[in-house]
Amino acid sequence: MALELATPTVDGLSSAIDALRDWQTDGSPHQLHPGDLGWFWRFGAEKTAASTRVWSRDGVVLAVGLLDEVDMLRVALAPDALRDEELTQQLVTDLTQPERGLLPAGKVYLESPNGSLLKERLAAEGWQLDAPWVPVRRDLTDPVEDPGLRVDLVGTEEAHERALVQRESFAGSTFTDDRWFTMADGPLYADARCLLGRNELGESVAAVTVWFAGAGKPGYLEPMGVHRIHRGRGYGRAITLAAARTLRELGASTAFTYTPASNVGAVATYESAGFVRQPETRDLVREA
Ligand SMILES: CC(C)(COP(=O)(O)OP(=O)(O)OC[C@H]1O[C@@H](n2cnc3c(N)ncnc32)[C@H](O)[C@@H]1OP(=O)(O)O)[C@@H](O)C(=O)NCCC(=O)NCCS
């Protein structure tokens, strides 16, 4: 049977999510984590399904894409399909022909795993490397040190504080209480935790969301931030340690995330919390 590209229904998302979980192993290249869909779920189940693409052959899922923006596709591949000729051909066709309805004409971005044939083919077609990102990873075999900060698990009572810290951490954030509830009602949040760090006055100063992909698999931090008026006091390091501890308690093998190389403070914060820099990754960009 030929390769099929489909936009799943909300119910049909489960096979894409299962595949993303399955593909997360410590040996495989960094790629789209189920937590990315979980975080996207803040926009609602319908939008998450409408922004997801699944490539399968004979009913076996080989690639999952998330349209993070209309001009930005993030693709994860089955580890044994990283260099699959037929799949690569299909992806190149879908990505380069706007009439396929995947990406528009003009400037577009693609995130895909290092080592994929897809990256090589698109580079050969003239796609350029975009700015570098730094993956960071902490092994969770050994216990994680105490963060030295009061850290609360976010429930419905704390949702408004978690949303506020998000907005005060990331310029331009559109996160709201409603979006937190939408995300937390989603199926992926069953494997997630939001943590809120508090200073000695009890004020919420830092927040992180962690996503568990199963026992012995890499867990993921997305997003992590410190309220802008509380920076430079060690809260970023502390909430990152708390995230790693939580993922370890859940049974994750490692904790990882990515940040733009230009976000020097974030890279320093992860390193300060025992995360180790991994080889940089770059999206591909097709100029208009
Ligand atoms: C990045 C961020 C979390 C840092 O929070 P913070 O509370 O100020 O960080 P900390 O005080 O815990 O600092 C941790 C380490 O990073 C270093 N650091 C923090 N900001 C830095 C900066 N802008 N430049 C260089 N180093 C920096 C600190 O010196 C410290 O290093 P040390 O432990 O070796 O002394 C915060 O600036 C933030 O929320 N930024 C916006 C959101 C974001 O980028 N999130 C992460 C990417 S998803």
Short mmCIF file of C-alpha atoms and ligand atoms in Angstrom, two decimals:
data_model
loop_
_atom_site.label_atom_id
_atom_site.label_comp_id
_atom_site.label_asym_id
_atom_site.label_seq_id
_atom_site.Cartn_x
_atom_site.Cartn_y
_atom_site.Cartn_z
CA MET A 1 0.00 0.00 0.00
CA ALA A 2 1.19 3.52 -0.72
CA LEU A 3 2.12 6.08 1.84
CA GLU A 4 -0.80 8.04 3.19
CA LEU A 5 -0.85 11.56 4.61
CA ALA A 6 -3.77 12.27 6.92
CA THR A 7 -5.02 14.96 9.26
CA PRO A 8 -6.33 13.00 12.25
CA THR A 9 -9.60 13.52 14.06
CA VAL A 10 -9.37 14.27 17.77
CA ASP A 11 -9.95 10.57 18.53
CA GLY A 12 -7.50 9.59 15.83
CA LEU A 13 -4.73 11.60 17.52
CA SER A 14 -4.05 8.69 19.86
CA SER A 15 -2.07 6.72 17.29
CA ALA A 16 0.12 9.78 16.57
CA ILE A 17 0.65 10.30 20.30
CA ASP A 18 1.49 6.62 20.84
CA ALA A 19 4.02 6.79 18.01
CA LEU A 20 5.66 9.93 19.41
CA ARG A 21 5.98 8.23 22.81
CA ASP A 22 7.34 5.08 21.28
CA TRP A 23 9.99 6.96 19.29
CA GLN A 24 11.39 8.73 22.34
CA THR A 25 14.47 6.76 23.34
CA ASP A 26 17.75 7.94 24.72
CA GLY A 27 19.61 6.71 21.67
CA SER A 28 17.47 8.46 19.05
CA PRO A 29 17.98 12.03 17.86
CA HIS A 30 16.08 14.81 19.60
CA GLN A 31 12.74 15.31 17.93
CA LEU A 32 9.15 16.31 18.56
CA HIS A 33 8.07 14.96 21.97
CA PRO A 34 4.49 14.03 22.94
CA GLY A 35 4.82 16.97 25.35
CA ASP A 36 4.96 19.34 22.38
CA LEU A 37 1.46 18.22 21.44
CA GLY A 38 0.49 18.39 25.11
CA TRP A 39 1.62 22.01 25.36
CA PHE A 40 -0.05 22.84 22.03
CA TRP A 41 -3.29 21.39 23.43
CA ARG A 42 -3.82 24.70 25.27
CA PHE A 43 -5.40 25.87 22.01
CA GLY A 44 -7.97 23.07 22.20
CA ALA A 45 -8.46 19.52 21.00
CA GLU A 46 -9.85 20.52 17.59
CA LYS A 47 -6.98 22.86 16.80
CA THR A 48 -4.44 20.27 17.94
CA ALA A 49 -5.93 17.65 15.63
CA ALA A 50 -6.21 20.13 12.76
CA SER A 51 -2.53 21.08 13.20
CA THR A 52 -1.27 17.49 13.24
CA ARG A 53 -0.25 15.44 10.20
CA VAL A 54 0.38 11.70 10.13
CA TRP A 55 2.22 9.77 7.42
CA SER A 56 1.63 6.02 7.50
CA ARG A 57 2.25 2.97 5.37
CA ASP A 58 0.11 -0.14 5.73
CA GLY A 59 -1.39 1.34 8.87
CA VAL A 60 2.03 1.87 10.48
CA VAL A 61 2.76 5.46 11.51
CA LEU A 62 6.13 6.57 10.08
CA ALA A 63 6.09 10.33 10.64
CA VAL A 64 4.13 12.82 12.70
CA GLY A 65 4.10 16.55 12.02
CA LEU A 66 2.89 19.46 14.11
CA LEU A 67 2.13 22.77 12.42
CA ASP A 68 3.29 24.97 15.30
CA GLU A 69 2.58 27.97 13.07
CA VAL A 70 1.07 28.06 9.59
CA ASP A 71 4.58 28.39 8.16
CA MET A 72 6.37 26.09 10.62
CA LEU A 73 6.22 22.31 10.61
CA ARG A 74 7.92 20.15 13.19
CA VAL A 75 8.34 16.54 12.08
CA ALA A 76 9.25 13.43 14.08
CA LEU A 77 10.21 10.23 12.31
CA ALA A 78 10.11 6.59 13.32
CA PRO A 79 13.73 5.70 14.17
CA ASP A 80 13.82 3.01 11.48
CA ALA A 81 12.38 5.43 8.91
CA LEU A 82 15.02 8.16 9.36
CA ARG A 83 16.52 7.23 6.02
CA ASP A 84 13.48 5.64 4.36
CA GLU A 85 13.65 6.56 0.67
CA GLU A 86 9.94 6.34 -0.10
CA LEU A 87 8.90 8.30 2.99
CA THR A 88 11.52 10.96 2.30
CA GLN A 89 10.32 11.36 -1.29
CA GLN A 90 6.75 11.75 -0.07
CA LEU A 91 7.71 14.29 2.59
CA VAL A 92 9.74 16.32 0.09
CA THR A 93 6.75 16.39 -2.27
CA ASP A 94 4.34 17.35 0.51
CA LEU A 95 6.69 20.04 1.85
CA THR A 96 7.64 21.60 -1.45
CA GLN A 97 4.30 21.65 -3.27
CA PRO A 98 2.00 24.22 -1.67
CA GLU A 99 -0.99 22.70 -3.48
CA ARG A 100 -0.58 19.65 -1.21
CA GLY A 101 -1.95 21.95 1.51
CA LEU A 102 0.80 21.24 4.04
CA LEU A 103 2.88 24.43 3.98
CA PRO A 104 2.12 27.66 2.11
CA ALA A 105 4.24 29.10 -0.69
CA GLY A 106 6.98 31.50 0.38
CA LYS A 107 9.14 31.43 3.48
CA VAL A 108 8.58 28.32 5.61
CA TYR A 109 10.43 26.49 8.37
CA LEU A 110 10.94 22.81 9.10
CA GLU A 111 12.20 21.13 12.25
CA SER A 112 13.26 17.54 11.68
CA PRO A 113 15.66 15.16 13.40
CA ASN A 114 19.38 15.26 12.76
CA GLY A 115 20.54 12.36 10.63
CA SER A 116 17.34 12.20 8.57
CA LEU A 117 17.55 11.78 4.82
CA LEU A 118 14.85 14.45 4.65
CA LYS A 119 17.25 17.14 5.90
CA GLU A 120 19.82 16.19 3.28
CA ARG A 121 17.29 16.19 0.45
CA LEU A 122 15.85 19.56 1.36
CA ALA A 123 19.34 21.03 1.72
CA ALA A 124 20.04 19.73 -1.79
CA GLU A 125 16.85 21.52 -2.92
CA GLY A 126 18.22 24.79 -1.60
CA TRP A 127 16.69 24.98 1.88
CA GLN A 128 19.01 26.85 4.27
CA LEU A 129 20.02 26.23 7.87
CA ASP A 130 18.27 28.51 10.35
CA ALA A 131 19.67 29.78 13.68
CA PRO A 132 21.10 27.13 16.04
CA TRP A 133 19.23 25.58 18.96
CA VAL A 134 20.89 23.87 21.89
CA PRO A 135 19.40 20.64 23.22
CA VAL A 136 20.26 20.09 26.89
CA ARG A 137 19.90 16.85 28.77
CA ARG A 138 20.31 15.57 32.30
CA ASP A 139 20.68 11.89 33.11
CA LEU A 140 18.29 10.85 35.88
CA THR A 141 20.00 7.68 37.08
CA ASP A 142 21.24 9.39 40.24
CA PRO A 143 19.08 11.44 42.59
CA VAL A 144 18.68 15.12 41.76
CA GLU A 145 19.76 17.62 44.40
CA ASP A 146 17.17 19.53 46.43
CA PRO A 147 16.19 22.78 44.64
CA GLY A 148 16.17 24.69 47.94
CA LEU A 149 12.92 26.41 46.98
CA ARG A 150 9.30 25.81 47.89
CA VAL A 151 7.78 24.11 44.85
CA ASP A 152 4.05 23.43 44.54
CA LEU A 153 2.28 21.12 42.15
CA VAL A 154 -0.18 23.22 40.16
CA GLY A 155 -3.83 22.23 40.44
CA THR A 156 -6.96 24.18 39.59
CA GLU A 157 -6.39 26.52 42.56
CA GLU A 158 -2.97 27.58 41.31
CA ALA A 159 -3.79 27.68 37.58
CA HIS A 160 -4.08 31.47 37.53
CA GLU A 161 -0.65 31.84 39.15
CA ARG A 162 0.92 29.41 36.69
CA ALA A 163 -0.63 31.34 33.79
CA LEU A 164 0.55 34.67 35.20
CA VAL A 165 4.15 33.46 35.67
CA GLN A 166 4.08 32.24 32.06
CA ARG A 167 2.99 35.65 30.77
CA GLU A 168 5.54 37.45 32.94
CA SER A 169 8.32 35.08 31.81
CA PHE A 170 7.79 35.10 28.06
CA ALA A 171 7.26 38.41 26.28
CA GLY A 172 4.26 38.09 23.99
CA SER A 173 2.85 35.01 25.75
CA THR A 174 -0.89 34.53 25.22
CA PHE A 175 -1.25 31.95 27.98
CA THR A 176 -4.39 32.37 30.10
CA ASP A 177 -6.20 30.53 32.89
CA ASP A 178 -8.62 29.15 30.29
CA ARG A 179 -5.75 27.83 28.20
CA TRP A 180 -4.27 26.11 31.25
CA PHE A 181 -7.60 24.37 31.91
CA THR A 182 -7.92 23.37 28.26
CA MET A 183 -4.40 21.91 28.33
CA ALA A 184 -4.95 20.17 31.67
CA ASP A 185 -8.19 18.62 30.39
CA GLY A 186 -6.31 17.12 27.43
CA PRO A 187 -5.25 13.47 27.41
CA LEU A 188 -1.54 14.29 27.30
CA TYR A 189 -1.66 16.21 30.56
CA ALA A 190 -2.28 12.93 32.39
CA ASP A 191 1.47 12.45 31.93
CA ALA A 192 2.41 16.04 32.79
CA ARG A 193 2.93 18.22 35.84
CA CYS A 194 3.06 21.99 36.19
CA LEU A 195 5.30 23.15 39.02
CA LEU A 196 5.31 26.56 40.64
CA GLY A 197 8.28 27.88 42.60
CA ARG A 198 7.63 30.26 45.50
CA ASN A 199 9.94 32.65 47.29
CA GLU A 200 10.05 33.07 51.06
CA LEU A 201 7.05 35.43 50.88
CA GLY A 202 5.00 32.74 49.13
CA GLU A 203 4.95 34.67 45.83
CA SER A 204 4.99 32.59 42.67
CA VAL A 205 8.30 33.33 40.99
CA ALA A 206 9.00 30.51 38.53
CA ALA A 207 7.11 27.82 36.67
CA VAL A 208 7.75 24.79 34.53
CA THR A 209 5.70 22.09 32.82
CA VAL A 210 7.19 18.62 32.55
CA TRP A 211 6.00 15.88 30.19
CA PHE A 212 6.56 12.20 30.89
CA ALA A 213 6.67 9.84 27.89
CA GLY A 214 6.80 6.55 29.79
CA ALA A 215 9.09 4.70 32.16
CA GLY A 216 12.71 4.62 31.01
CA LYS A 217 12.07 7.25 28.32
CA PRO A 218 13.25 10.86 28.06
CA GLY A 219 11.00 13.34 29.85
CA TYR A 220 10.69 16.86 28.54
CA LEU A 221 10.53 20.40 29.97
CA GLU A 222 8.29 22.79 28.02
CA PRO A 223 8.10 25.59 28.95
CA MET A 224 10.23 26.89 31.87
CA GLY A 225 10.42 30.50 32.93
CA VAL A 226 11.06 32.91 35.80
CA HIS A 227 8.88 35.96 36.40
CA ARG A 228 10.87 38.87 34.98
CA ILE A 229 10.97 40.79 38.29
CA HIS A 230 12.38 37.78 40.12
CA ARG A 231 15.30 36.91 37.87
CA GLY A 232 18.93 36.55 38.91
CA ARG A 233 18.14 34.95 42.28
CA GLY A 234 18.65 31.29 41.41
CA TYR A 235 14.96 30.53 40.80
CA GLY A 236 15.59 29.38 37.23
CA ARG A 237 18.14 26.83 38.44
CA ALA A 238 15.81 25.79 41.29
CA ILE A 239 12.68 25.23 39.17
CA THR A 240 14.76 23.32 36.62
CA LEU A 241 16.09 21.05 39.38
CA ALA A 242 12.50 20.57 40.59
CA ALA A 243 11.47 19.60 37.05
CA ALA A 244 14.26 17.03 36.85
CA ARG A 245 13.32 15.59 40.25
CA THR A 246 9.69 15.26 39.22
CA LEU A 247 10.58 13.50 35.96
CA ARG A 248 12.84 11.15 37.89
CA GLU A 249 10.06 10.34 40.37
CA LEU A 250 7.75 9.58 37.44
CA GLY A 251 10.34 7.17 36.04
CA ALA A 252 11.92 9.09 33.15
CA SER A 253 15.46 8.09 32.13
CA THR A 254 16.59 11.60 31.27
CA ALA A 255 15.22 15.13 31.28
CA PHE A 256 15.72 17.24 28.17
CA THR A 257 14.65 20.38 26.41
CA TYR A 258 15.92 22.77 23.76
CA THR A 259 16.49 26.47 23.69
CA PRO A 260 17.78 28.86 21.03
CA ALA A 261 21.58 29.20 21.28
CA SER A 262 20.96 32.96 21.43
CA ASN A 263 19.12 32.48 24.76
CA VAL A 264 22.37 32.51 26.68
CA GLY A 265 20.67 32.87 30.05
CA ALA A 266 18.51 29.79 29.48
CA VAL A 267 21.45 27.64 28.39
CA ALA A 268 23.40 28.83 31.47
CA THR A 269 20.43 28.04 33.69
CA TYR A 270 20.06 24.50 32.38
CA GLU A 271 23.79 23.89 32.73
CA SER A 272 23.66 25.26 36.25
CA ALA A 273 20.95 22.64 36.98
CA GLY A 274 23.20 19.82 35.78
CA PHE A 275 21.95 19.61 32.20
CA VAL A 276 24.60 18.91 29.57
CA ARG A 277 24.72 20.64 26.19
CA GLN A 278 24.15 18.35 23.22
CA PRO A 279 25.19 19.01 19.61
CA GLU A 280 23.30 21.98 18.19
CA THR A 281 20.34 21.48 15.91
CA ARG A 282 19.02 23.83 13.25
CA ASP A 283 15.70 24.11 11.52
CA LEU A 284 15.63 24.34 7.74
CA VAL A 285 14.21 27.42 6.14
CA ARG A 286 13.03 27.88 2.58
CA GLU A 287 13.35 31.50 1.65
CA ALA A 288 10.49 33.00 -0.28
C1 LIG B 1 16.39 31.96 31.55
C2 LIG B 1 15.71 32.26 32.89
C3 LIG B 1 14.81 31.10 33.25
C4 LIG B 1 16.80 32.40 33.97
O1 LIG B 1 16.17 32.55 35.23
P1 LIG B 1 16.94 33.15 36.49
O2 LIG B 1 16.11 32.88 37.70
O3 LIG B 1 17.35 34.54 36.26
O4 LIG B 1 18.26 32.22 36.51
P2 LIG B 1 19.14 31.86 37.78
O5 LIG B 1 19.24 33.06 38.67
O6 LIG B 1 18.66 30.59 38.39
O7 LIG B 1 20.55 31.61 37.08
C5 LIG B 1 21.00 30.31 36.77
C6 LIG B 1 22.38 30.44 36.12
O8 LIG B 1 22.26 31.02 34.83
C7 LIG B 1 23.04 32.21 34.74
N1 LIG B 1 22.26 33.20 33.99
C8 LIG B 1 20.97 33.53 34.16
N2 LIG B 1 20.61 34.48 33.28
C9 LIG B 1 21.72 34.74 32.54
C10 LIG B 1 21.98 35.60 31.46
N3 LIG B 1 21.02 36.40 30.94
N4 LIG B 1 23.22 35.60 30.92
C11 LIG B 1 24.19 34.78 31.40
N5 LIG B 1 23.99 33.93 32.44
C12 LIG B 1 22.78 33.92 33.00
C13 LIG B 1 23.24 32.65 36.16
O9 LIG B 1 24.42 33.40 36.29
C14 LIG B 1 23.33 31.32 36.89
O10 LIG B 1 24.61 30.76 36.70
P3 LIG B 1 25.39 30.03 37.92
O11 LIG B 1 24.42 29.06 38.53
O12 LIG B 1 26.54 29.39 37.25
O13 LIG B 1 25.74 31.11 38.87
C15 LIG B 1 14.91 33.60 32.83
O14 LIG B 1 15.74 34.62 32.33
C16 LIG B 1 13.66 33.51 31.97
O15 LIG B 1 12.60 33.14 32.45
N6 LIG B 1 13.77 33.88 30.67
C17 LIG B 1 12.63 33.89 29.75
C18 LIG B 1 12.03 32.52 29.52
C19 LIG B 1 13.04 31.55 28.97
O16 LIG B 1 13.92 31.89 28.18
N7 LIG B 1 12.96 30.28 29.42
C20 LIG B 1 13.89 29.22 29.08
C21 LIG B 1 13.80 28.73 27.69
S1 LIG B 1 12.40 27.71 27.40
#
